[in-house]
């Protein structure tokens, strides 16, 4: 062991130690042993155990400002806000370099890239060898979820990136309280991260679900490097959830309060960069606001749901902050997000204005410097990277719910699935029961976005918006979802929405944003038995009179398109869904296949006139 307390640390911390605090040491042997083992492998110059204190983050921020990792933004307009410019080749999640390594390949499934665990450890450890020479190794104990919630789970991320430490401090409950919980529980997810040399050829994000272990090297970007988020809370989390009987999902959680003061909670799954953050903090249209409708934000990205004693699904947001997409966020689209990021925020890969304010496409004003630090020139493309992000504490959100910290979570009334579907899929429909809802989720498709490296705008299947995040075989995952349909459960109703339907002119037909509340109102009224619907082979659709469209400027043709069920198109869709599901072979639950066949048969039997609804 070449490290000791005496080694000079490049960080002027008062608390820099190589072991967990003494009083915890006996319980924390496994953690200490692992930290020692990682230190022997990666050979850092110093080790720092993060306590999550103000003094710690102040020292770290000062160090990052001094070395250029963080650039201070205009303190008058954006107090304590910082710009980080990533390596230009490291700006998004990389799915082809993301592996799930289960001993049996079939357990990872065709939905994941796989490698034999022993081979992957050997390959990764060779890359980690000596990678922290000259650097400080940070040990970050964190808790995903409210610190006292039985649904929460802890992890420890070891990283050589101070930027990761600063982000993890915002995104998780990080530091001493998490270490105390780990001491009590004795279990934690191990995440080892190094930015390595940032060479995409030596970049890997690798999961060992059976070992509750993550190894990530070669990237400093959000989902690749903040290991509490997608790696732990979704990939490892979904694996744990399957074993333990709960659900770890890529869903926002929002509370909708009606004028009578009743709050219903909705969990909604959309792929990355499809508006989860906007929906989670939407501002009601004027008429609704005046009538007394309110929206409460619990989470914008991840939802852990567990059956309560009452048979309902109770949900927590395992995160403590938002890692939101900046471009497109504005006073028009999401005023709450704008208020949230007005202070104490880290901006990654945004542009800046002449007076050093953060800037991205969709905001007023002019950029002078682009996300790479070059003088802005439209010939170089957008000023902010399309996947530029803000990292900010959820507590700063004006609509942050006091129930977001509730240990038992909030009860979910409805689950909503949605994607970017420019054609075919109507504005909203309801699944007729849980099994149909699981099919609706499994059949989800969406156009790809800038949140992942690769082509944008390509339609792909993204079941439950979990394609990049499900840590095991999707066939088993669908079976797990179906298993909740059992005696004693009071399951939420399941819906599908599509805010992204386009007209012949290529423009979106539905205004979206705040007006999405009109659809959520119908969803809640369906859950409480107050709203009507019309049965169609694909599910239950609102009739025109079931939706409150007052004050909306939508012509009749647009409305007809938003509510149409094109039988021919849907027959083709069901066939494609069947082919897709067949890809899961024997792991595909028979019940899901039957459900697909039931809908296909219903479509086959109908003629178009009979299923043209709501026109
Ligand atoms: O990069 S993250 O995975 O954290 C964000 C996203 O793509 O949803
Ligand atoms: Mn996400």
Short mmCIF file of N, CA and C in Angstrom, two decimals, residues 331-484:
data_model
loop_
_atom_site.label_atom_id
_atom_site.label_comp_id
_atom_site.label_asym_id
_atom_site.label_seq_id
_atom_site.Cartn_x
_atom_site.Cartn_y
_atom_site.Cartn_z
N UNK A 331 -38.32 30.16 -21.07
CA UNK A 331 -39.47 30.70 -20.32
C UNK A 331 -40.76 30.22 -20.95
N UNK A 332 -40.73 29.95 -22.25
CA UNK A 332 -41.95 29.50 -22.93
C UNK A 332 -42.20 28.01 -22.65
N UNK A 333 -41.15 27.19 -22.75
CA UNK A 333 -41.37 25.74 -22.66
C UNK A 333 -41.35 25.24 -21.22
N UNK A 334 -40.54 25.86 -20.36
CA UNK A 334 -40.42 25.35 -19.00
C UNK A 334 -39.91 26.43 -18.04
N UNK A 335 -40.81 27.38 -17.69
CA UNK A 335 -40.39 28.48 -16.80
C UNK A 335 -39.88 27.96 -15.45
N UNK A 336 -40.44 26.85 -14.96
CA UNK A 336 -39.96 26.32 -13.68
C UNK A 336 -38.52 25.87 -13.76
N UNK A 337 -38.15 25.25 -14.88
CA UNK A 337 -36.75 24.83 -15.03
C UNK A 337 -35.86 26.07 -15.10
N UNK A 338 -36.31 27.11 -15.79
CA UNK A 338 -35.51 28.33 -15.89
C UNK A 338 -35.27 28.93 -14.50
N UNK A 339 -36.33 28.94 -13.67
CA UNK A 339 -36.17 29.47 -12.31
C UNK A 339 -35.21 28.57 -11.53
N UNK A 340 -35.32 27.26 -11.75
CA UNK A 340 -34.49 26.31 -11.00
C UNK A 340 -33.00 26.53 -11.28
N UNK A 341 -32.66 26.80 -12.54
CA UNK A 341 -31.24 26.89 -12.91
C UNK A 341 -30.69 28.31 -12.84
N UNK A 342 -31.38 29.20 -12.14
CA UNK A 342 -30.91 30.59 -12.08
C UNK A 342 -29.78 30.78 -11.06
N UNK A 343 -29.50 29.76 -10.26
CA UNK A 343 -28.40 29.84 -9.29
C UNK A 343 -27.89 28.43 -9.00
N UNK A 344 -26.69 28.34 -8.40
CA UNK A 344 -26.15 27.06 -7.90
C UNK A 344 -26.30 25.91 -8.90
N UNK A 345 -25.88 26.14 -10.12
CA UNK A 345 -26.08 25.14 -11.18
C UNK A 345 -24.78 24.92 -11.94
N UNK A 346 -24.56 23.67 -12.33
CA UNK A 346 -23.43 23.36 -13.23
C UNK A 346 -24.01 23.18 -14.64
N UNK A 347 -23.53 23.96 -15.58
CA UNK A 347 -23.95 23.82 -16.97
C UNK A 347 -22.84 23.11 -17.73
N UNK A 348 -23.20 22.12 -18.52
CA UNK A 348 -22.20 21.38 -19.28
C UNK A 348 -22.45 21.57 -20.78
N UNK A 349 -21.45 22.06 -21.48
CA UNK A 349 -21.48 22.20 -22.95
C UNK A 349 -22.54 23.17 -23.46
N UNK A 350 -22.83 24.21 -22.68
CA UNK A 350 -23.67 25.29 -23.21
C UNK A 350 -22.77 26.36 -23.82
N UNK A 351 -23.39 27.31 -24.55
CA UNK A 351 -22.66 28.47 -25.06
C UNK A 351 -22.73 29.58 -24.02
N UNK A 352 -21.99 30.67 -24.26
CA UNK A 352 -22.11 31.83 -23.36
C UNK A 352 -22.30 33.12 -24.15
N UNK A 353 -22.97 34.07 -23.49
CA UNK A 353 -23.24 35.37 -24.11
C UNK A 353 -22.08 36.33 -23.81
N UNK A 354 -22.18 37.54 -24.39
CA UNK A 354 -21.12 38.54 -24.19
C UNK A 354 -20.94 38.85 -22.71
N UNK A 355 -22.04 38.84 -21.94
CA UNK A 355 -21.90 39.14 -20.50
C UNK A 355 -21.82 37.85 -19.67
N UNK A 356 -21.36 36.80 -20.32
CA UNK A 356 -21.01 35.57 -19.59
C UNK A 356 -22.20 34.87 -18.93
N UNK A 357 -23.34 34.94 -19.61
CA UNK A 357 -24.47 34.15 -19.14
C UNK A 357 -24.54 32.86 -19.96
N UNK A 358 -25.06 31.78 -19.36
CA UNK A 358 -25.21 30.55 -20.14
C UNK A 358 -26.24 30.77 -21.25
N UNK A 359 -26.00 30.15 -22.39
CA UNK A 359 -26.93 30.34 -23.53
C UNK A 359 -27.05 29.03 -24.30
N UNK A 360 -28.27 28.82 -24.79
CA UNK A 360 -28.50 27.68 -25.68
C UNK A 360 -29.63 28.01 -26.64
N UNK A 361 -29.76 27.23 -27.68
CA UNK A 361 -30.79 27.41 -28.68
C UNK A 361 -32.16 27.36 -28.00
N UNK A 362 -32.99 28.37 -28.33
CA UNK A 362 -34.31 28.47 -27.70
C UNK A 362 -34.39 29.63 -26.72
N UNK A 363 -33.22 30.17 -26.31
CA UNK A 363 -33.21 31.31 -25.39
C UNK A 363 -33.10 32.61 -26.18
N UNK A 364 -33.61 33.73 -25.62
CA UNK A 364 -33.36 35.02 -26.26
C UNK A 364 -31.88 35.39 -26.11
N UNK A 365 -31.47 36.45 -26.78
CA UNK A 365 -30.07 36.88 -26.67
C UNK A 365 -29.20 36.18 -27.69
N UNK A 366 -27.92 36.44 -27.61
CA UNK A 366 -26.97 35.97 -28.62
C UNK A 366 -25.80 35.26 -27.98
N UNK A 367 -25.39 34.15 -28.54
CA UNK A 367 -24.16 33.53 -28.03
C UNK A 367 -22.95 34.22 -28.64
N UNK A 368 -21.88 34.33 -27.86
CA UNK A 368 -20.62 34.80 -28.48
C UNK A 368 -19.58 33.69 -28.50
N UNK A 369 -19.71 32.75 -27.58
CA UNK A 369 -18.75 31.65 -27.52
C UNK A 369 -19.53 30.34 -27.55
N UNK A 370 -19.11 29.39 -28.38
CA UNK A 370 -19.89 28.16 -28.49
C UNK A 370 -19.45 27.16 -27.41
N UNK A 371 -20.08 25.99 -27.43
CA UNK A 371 -19.86 25.01 -26.35
C UNK A 371 -18.44 24.50 -26.29
N UNK A 372 -17.71 24.67 -27.42
CA UNK A 372 -16.31 24.23 -27.41
C UNK A 372 -15.35 25.36 -27.05
N UNK A 373 -15.92 26.55 -26.75
CA UNK A 373 -15.06 27.67 -26.37
C UNK A 373 -14.58 28.47 -27.56
N UNK A 374 -15.14 28.18 -28.76
CA UNK A 374 -14.74 28.93 -29.96
C UNK A 374 -15.65 30.14 -30.11
N UNK A 375 -15.16 31.22 -30.77
CA UNK A 375 -16.08 32.31 -31.11
C UNK A 375 -17.25 31.72 -31.89
N UNK A 376 -18.48 32.12 -31.55
CA UNK A 376 -19.63 31.48 -32.18
C UNK A 376 -19.67 31.76 -33.67
N UNK A 377 -19.81 30.71 -34.45
CA UNK A 377 -19.94 30.82 -35.90
C UNK A 377 -20.97 29.78 -36.32
N UNK A 378 -22.12 30.25 -36.87
CA UNK A 378 -23.19 29.30 -37.23
C UNK A 378 -22.68 28.20 -38.15
N UNK A 379 -21.62 28.46 -38.88
CA UNK A 379 -21.09 27.43 -39.78
C UNK A 379 -20.58 26.21 -39.01
N UNK A 380 -20.29 26.40 -37.72
CA UNK A 380 -19.83 25.27 -36.89
C UNK A 380 -20.96 24.46 -36.27
N UNK A 381 -22.22 24.84 -36.60
CA UNK A 381 -23.35 24.13 -35.99
C UNK A 381 -23.91 24.91 -34.81
N UNK A 382 -24.77 24.24 -34.02
CA UNK A 382 -25.42 24.94 -32.91
C UNK A 382 -24.39 25.49 -31.92
N UNK A 383 -24.77 26.58 -31.24
CA UNK A 383 -23.85 27.19 -30.28
C UNK A 383 -23.70 26.32 -29.04
N UNK A 384 -24.84 25.79 -28.55
CA UNK A 384 -24.77 24.84 -27.43
C UNK A 384 -24.81 23.44 -28.04
N UNK A 385 -24.15 22.48 -27.40
CA UNK A 385 -24.28 21.11 -27.89
C UNK A 385 -25.74 20.66 -27.71
N UNK A 386 -26.33 19.95 -28.70
CA UNK A 386 -27.74 19.55 -28.55
C UNK A 386 -28.01 18.72 -27.29
N UNK A 387 -26.98 18.09 -26.74
CA UNK A 387 -27.16 17.35 -25.48
C UNK A 387 -26.52 18.10 -24.30
N UNK A 388 -26.41 19.43 -24.43
CA UNK A 388 -25.90 20.23 -23.30
C UNK A 388 -26.84 20.05 -22.11
N UNK A 389 -26.28 20.09 -20.91
CA UNK A 389 -27.06 19.73 -19.72
C UNK A 389 -26.92 20.75 -18.61
N UNK A 390 -27.90 20.76 -17.71
CA UNK A 390 -27.74 21.48 -16.45
C UNK A 390 -27.84 20.48 -15.31
N UNK A 391 -27.02 20.66 -14.30
CA UNK A 391 -27.12 19.83 -13.09
C UNK A 391 -27.51 20.75 -11.95
N UNK A 392 -28.62 20.45 -11.31
CA UNK A 392 -29.13 21.37 -10.30
C UNK A 392 -29.93 20.60 -9.25
N UNK A 393 -29.87 21.09 -8.03
CA UNK A 393 -30.62 20.45 -6.94
C UNK A 393 -32.12 20.58 -7.19
N UNK A 394 -32.83 19.47 -7.00
CA UNK A 394 -34.28 19.47 -7.21
C UNK A 394 -34.98 20.42 -6.25
N UNK A 395 -34.37 20.67 -5.09
CA UNK A 395 -35.00 21.55 -4.10
C UNK A 395 -35.18 22.97 -4.62
N UNK A 396 -34.42 23.34 -5.65
CA UNK A 396 -34.54 24.69 -6.18
C UNK A 396 -35.75 24.86 -7.11
N UNK A 397 -36.41 23.76 -7.42
CA UNK A 397 -37.53 23.84 -8.35
C UNK A 397 -38.75 24.43 -7.64
N UNK A 398 -39.36 25.48 -8.22
CA UNK A 398 -40.51 26.11 -7.55
C UNK A 398 -41.65 25.14 -7.30
N UNK A 399 -41.77 24.07 -8.10
CA UNK A 399 -42.88 23.12 -7.91
C UNK A 399 -42.44 21.86 -7.16
N UNK A 400 -41.27 21.90 -6.54
CA UNK A 400 -40.76 20.72 -5.81
C UNK A 400 -41.76 20.33 -4.72
N UNK A 401 -42.11 19.06 -4.67
CA UNK A 401 -43.13 18.60 -3.74
C UNK A 401 -42.52 18.28 -2.38
N UNK A 402 -43.25 18.63 -1.32
CA UNK A 402 -42.74 18.28 0.02
C UNK A 402 -42.78 16.76 0.20
N UNK A 403 -43.56 16.07 -0.62
CA UNK A 403 -43.64 14.61 -0.49
C UNK A 403 -42.49 13.89 -1.20
N UNK A 404 -41.64 14.66 -1.87
CA UNK A 404 -40.50 14.05 -2.56
C UNK A 404 -39.54 13.41 -1.55
N UNK A 405 -39.60 13.85 -0.31
CA UNK A 405 -38.71 13.28 0.72
C UNK A 405 -39.43 12.22 1.55
N UNK A 406 -40.69 11.93 1.23
CA UNK A 406 -41.46 10.99 2.05
C UNK A 406 -40.82 9.60 1.97
N UNK A 407 -40.57 9.00 3.14
CA UNK A 407 -39.88 7.72 3.18
C UNK A 407 -40.66 6.62 2.44
N UNK A 408 -42.00 6.65 2.55
CA UNK A 408 -42.76 5.59 1.89
C UNK A 408 -43.02 5.89 0.42
N UNK A 409 -42.71 7.10 -0.04
CA UNK A 409 -42.95 7.47 -1.42
C UNK A 409 -44.34 8.03 -1.61
N UNK A 410 -44.79 8.08 -2.83
CA UNK A 410 -46.14 8.57 -3.14
C UNK A 410 -46.88 7.47 -3.91
N UNK A 411 -48.21 7.37 -3.73
CA UNK A 411 -48.96 6.32 -4.43
C UNK A 411 -49.20 6.70 -5.89
N UNK A 412 -48.99 5.77 -6.79
CA UNK A 412 -49.11 6.06 -8.22
C UNK A 412 -50.52 5.69 -8.72
N UNK A 413 -51.20 6.67 -9.31
CA UNK A 413 -52.55 6.42 -9.85
C UNK A 413 -52.50 5.93 -11.29
N UNK A 414 -51.54 6.45 -12.05
CA UNK A 414 -51.48 6.11 -13.48
C UNK A 414 -50.04 6.00 -13.95
N UNK A 415 -49.82 5.07 -14.86
CA UNK A 415 -48.52 4.95 -15.52
C UNK A 415 -48.72 5.36 -16.97
N UNK A 416 -47.82 6.20 -17.47
CA UNK A 416 -47.96 6.71 -18.83
C UNK A 416 -46.70 6.35 -19.61
N UNK A 417 -46.90 5.80 -20.81
CA UNK A 417 -45.79 5.55 -21.71
C UNK A 417 -45.89 6.51 -22.89
N UNK A 418 -44.75 6.90 -23.45
CA UNK A 418 -44.81 7.79 -24.62
C UNK A 418 -43.48 7.87 -25.32
N UNK A 419 -43.55 8.19 -26.61
CA UNK A 419 -42.32 8.36 -27.37
C UNK A 419 -42.54 9.40 -28.45
N UNK A 420 -41.53 9.59 -29.27
CA UNK A 420 -41.66 10.50 -30.41
C UNK A 420 -42.20 9.71 -31.58
N UNK A 421 -43.49 9.85 -31.88
CA UNK A 421 -44.10 9.13 -33.00
C UNK A 421 -44.77 10.13 -33.93
N UNK A 422 -44.08 10.50 -35.03
CA UNK A 422 -44.63 11.53 -35.92
C UNK A 422 -45.92 11.10 -36.62
N UNK A 423 -46.19 9.81 -36.67
CA UNK A 423 -47.41 9.36 -37.35
C UNK A 423 -48.06 8.24 -36.54
N UNK A 424 -49.19 7.81 -36.99
CA UNK A 424 -49.94 6.65 -36.51
C UNK A 424 -50.50 6.75 -35.09
N UNK A 425 -49.66 7.06 -34.10
CA UNK A 425 -50.06 6.88 -32.70
C UNK A 425 -50.85 8.11 -32.21
N UNK A 426 -52.09 7.89 -31.73
CA UNK A 426 -52.92 9.02 -31.32
C UNK A 426 -52.39 9.74 -30.09
N UNK A 427 -52.99 10.88 -29.80
CA UNK A 427 -52.55 11.73 -28.69
C UNK A 427 -52.55 10.96 -27.37
N UNK A 428 -53.60 10.19 -27.13
CA UNK A 428 -53.65 9.42 -25.88
C UNK A 428 -54.57 8.22 -26.04
N UNK A 429 -54.21 7.12 -25.43
CA UNK A 429 -55.17 6.02 -25.27
C UNK A 429 -54.85 5.26 -23.99
N UNK A 430 -55.86 4.53 -23.53
CA UNK A 430 -55.75 3.81 -22.26
C UNK A 430 -55.70 2.32 -22.56
N UNK A 431 -54.83 1.62 -21.87
CA UNK A 431 -54.81 0.15 -22.02
C UNK A 431 -56.01 -0.43 -21.30
N UNK A 432 -56.55 -1.53 -21.82
CA UNK A 432 -57.79 -2.01 -21.20
C UNK A 432 -57.54 -2.71 -19.87
N UNK A 433 -56.35 -3.24 -19.67
CA UNK A 433 -56.01 -3.82 -18.37
C UNK A 433 -54.48 -3.85 -18.24
N UNK A 434 -54.00 -4.42 -17.16
CA UNK A 434 -52.55 -4.40 -16.88
C UNK A 434 -51.76 -5.10 -17.99
N UNK A 435 -52.22 -6.32 -18.37
CA UNK A 435 -51.46 -7.07 -19.37
C UNK A 435 -51.41 -6.30 -20.70
N UNK A 436 -52.52 -5.70 -21.07
CA UNK A 436 -52.50 -4.88 -22.29
C UNK A 436 -51.54 -3.71 -22.11
N UNK A 437 -51.54 -3.12 -20.91
CA UNK A 437 -50.63 -2.00 -20.63
C UNK A 437 -49.17 -2.41 -20.75
N UNK A 438 -48.87 -3.64 -20.30
CA UNK A 438 -47.48 -4.11 -20.43
C UNK A 438 -47.13 -4.24 -21.92
N UNK A 439 -48.09 -4.71 -22.72
CA UNK A 439 -47.84 -4.79 -24.17
C UNK A 439 -47.62 -3.39 -24.74
N UNK A 440 -48.44 -2.45 -24.32
CA UNK A 440 -48.31 -1.07 -24.82
C UNK A 440 -46.92 -0.53 -24.48
N UNK A 441 -46.45 -0.80 -23.26
CA UNK A 441 -45.11 -0.37 -22.88
C UNK A 441 -44.04 -1.11 -23.66
N UNK A 442 -44.23 -2.41 -23.83
CA UNK A 442 -43.23 -3.23 -24.53
C UNK A 442 -43.14 -2.85 -26.00
N UNK A 443 -44.24 -2.31 -26.53
CA UNK A 443 -44.29 -1.98 -27.96
C UNK A 443 -43.84 -0.56 -28.24
N UNK A 444 -43.48 0.18 -27.17
CA UNK A 444 -43.11 1.58 -27.36
C UNK A 444 -42.03 1.75 -28.42
N UNK A 445 -42.21 2.79 -29.22
CA UNK A 445 -41.16 3.14 -30.18
C UNK A 445 -40.92 4.62 -30.08
N UNK A 446 -39.76 5.06 -30.53
CA UNK A 446 -39.48 6.49 -30.49
C UNK A 446 -38.34 6.80 -31.45
N UNK A 447 -38.33 8.05 -31.91
CA UNK A 447 -37.19 8.49 -32.73
C UNK A 447 -36.02 8.79 -31.80
N UNK A 448 -34.82 8.40 -32.20
CA UNK A 448 -33.63 8.61 -31.37
C UNK A 448 -33.32 10.10 -31.23
N UNK A 449 -32.64 10.46 -30.13
CA UNK A 449 -32.31 11.87 -29.84
C UNK A 449 -30.80 12.01 -29.58
N UNK A 450 -30.38 13.26 -29.33
CA UNK A 450 -28.95 13.53 -29.12
C UNK A 450 -28.44 13.05 -27.76
N UNK A 451 -29.33 12.48 -26.92
CA UNK A 451 -28.88 12.02 -25.60
C UNK A 451 -27.92 10.84 -25.71
N UNK A 452 -27.96 10.14 -26.84
CA UNK A 452 -27.00 9.05 -27.04
C UNK A 452 -26.23 9.32 -28.33
N UNK A 453 -24.97 8.87 -28.35
CA UNK A 453 -24.16 9.03 -29.55
C UNK A 453 -24.81 8.26 -30.69
N UNK A 454 -24.73 8.76 -31.91
CA UNK A 454 -25.29 8.06 -33.06
C UNK A 454 -26.33 8.91 -33.77
N UNK A 455 -26.98 8.31 -34.79
CA UNK A 455 -27.93 9.05 -35.62
C UNK A 455 -29.13 9.51 -34.80
N UNK A 456 -29.65 10.69 -35.15
CA UNK A 456 -30.82 11.26 -34.47
C UNK A 456 -32.03 11.12 -35.40
N UNK A 457 -33.22 10.84 -34.83
CA UNK A 457 -34.44 10.82 -35.64
C UNK A 457 -34.75 9.47 -36.27
N UNK A 458 -34.07 8.43 -35.82
CA UNK A 458 -34.33 7.10 -36.37
C UNK A 458 -35.30 6.39 -35.44
N UNK A 459 -36.39 5.85 -35.99
CA UNK A 459 -37.39 5.16 -35.16
C UNK A 459 -36.83 3.83 -34.67
N UNK A 460 -36.92 3.60 -33.36
CA UNK A 460 -36.52 2.30 -32.84
C UNK A 460 -37.45 1.90 -31.69
N UNK A 461 -37.55 0.59 -31.46
CA UNK A 461 -38.34 0.11 -30.33
C UNK A 461 -37.58 0.44 -29.04
N UNK A 462 -38.31 0.94 -28.07
CA UNK A 462 -37.68 1.33 -26.80
C UNK A 462 -38.65 0.98 -25.68
N UNK A 463 -38.84 -0.33 -25.42
CA UNK A 463 -39.82 -0.75 -24.43
C UNK A 463 -39.68 -0.01 -23.10
N UNK A 464 -40.78 0.53 -22.63
CA UNK A 464 -40.84 1.26 -21.36
C UNK A 464 -39.74 2.33 -21.27
N UNK A 465 -39.22 2.80 -22.42
CA UNK A 465 -38.11 3.77 -22.46
C UNK A 465 -36.88 3.25 -21.74
N UNK A 466 -36.75 1.92 -21.65
CA UNK A 466 -35.66 1.30 -20.89
C UNK A 466 -34.63 0.63 -21.79
N UNK A 467 -34.75 0.79 -23.12
CA UNK A 467 -33.82 0.08 -24.00
C UNK A 467 -32.35 0.27 -23.57
N UNK A 468 -31.91 1.50 -23.30
CA UNK A 468 -30.50 1.62 -22.91
C UNK A 468 -30.23 1.29 -21.44
N UNK A 469 -31.29 0.99 -20.67
CA UNK A 469 -31.12 0.96 -19.22
C UNK A 469 -31.56 -0.32 -18.52
N UNK A 470 -32.19 -1.25 -19.25
CA UNK A 470 -32.67 -2.46 -18.59
C UNK A 470 -31.48 -3.40 -18.38
N UNK A 471 -31.18 -3.72 -17.12
CA UNK A 471 -29.96 -4.46 -16.81
C UNK A 471 -30.09 -5.96 -16.97
N UNK A 472 -31.12 -6.44 -17.64
CA UNK A 472 -31.26 -7.89 -17.86
C UNK A 472 -32.16 -8.12 -19.06
N UNK A 473 -32.40 -9.39 -19.36
CA UNK A 473 -33.14 -9.79 -20.56
C UNK A 473 -34.55 -9.19 -20.56
N UNK A 474 -34.87 -8.46 -21.63
CA UNK A 474 -36.18 -7.83 -21.73
C UNK A 474 -37.32 -8.86 -21.61
N UNK A 475 -37.10 -10.08 -22.08
CA UNK A 475 -38.15 -11.09 -21.96
C UNK A 475 -38.50 -11.30 -20.48
N UNK A 476 -37.45 -11.41 -19.64
CA UNK A 476 -37.67 -11.59 -18.20
C UNK A 476 -38.27 -10.32 -17.58
N UNK A 477 -37.88 -9.20 -18.13
CA UNK A 477 -38.39 -7.90 -17.64
C UNK A 477 -39.90 -7.80 -17.89
N UNK A 478 -40.33 -8.21 -19.10
CA UNK A 478 -41.77 -8.17 -19.38
C UNK A 478 -42.51 -9.12 -18.44
N UNK A 479 -41.91 -10.28 -18.18
CA UNK A 479 -42.53 -11.25 -17.27
C UNK A 479 -42.63 -10.64 -15.86
N UNK A 480 -41.58 -9.92 -15.48
CA UNK A 480 -41.59 -9.27 -14.16
C UNK A 480 -42.74 -8.25 -14.07
N UNK A 481 -42.88 -7.45 -15.10
CA UNK A 481 -43.99 -6.48 -15.14
C UNK A 481 -45.33 -7.21 -15.02
N UNK A 482 -45.50 -8.28 -15.80
CA UNK A 482 -46.78 -9.01 -15.78
C UNK A 482 -47.06 -9.60 -14.40
N UNK A 483 -46.00 -9.92 -13.65
CA UNK A 483 -46.17 -10.60 -12.36
C UNK A 483 -46.86 -9.73 -11.30
N UNK A 484 -46.94 -8.41 -11.56
CA UNK A 484 -47.61 -7.54 -10.58
C UNK A 484 -49.13 -7.70 -10.62
#
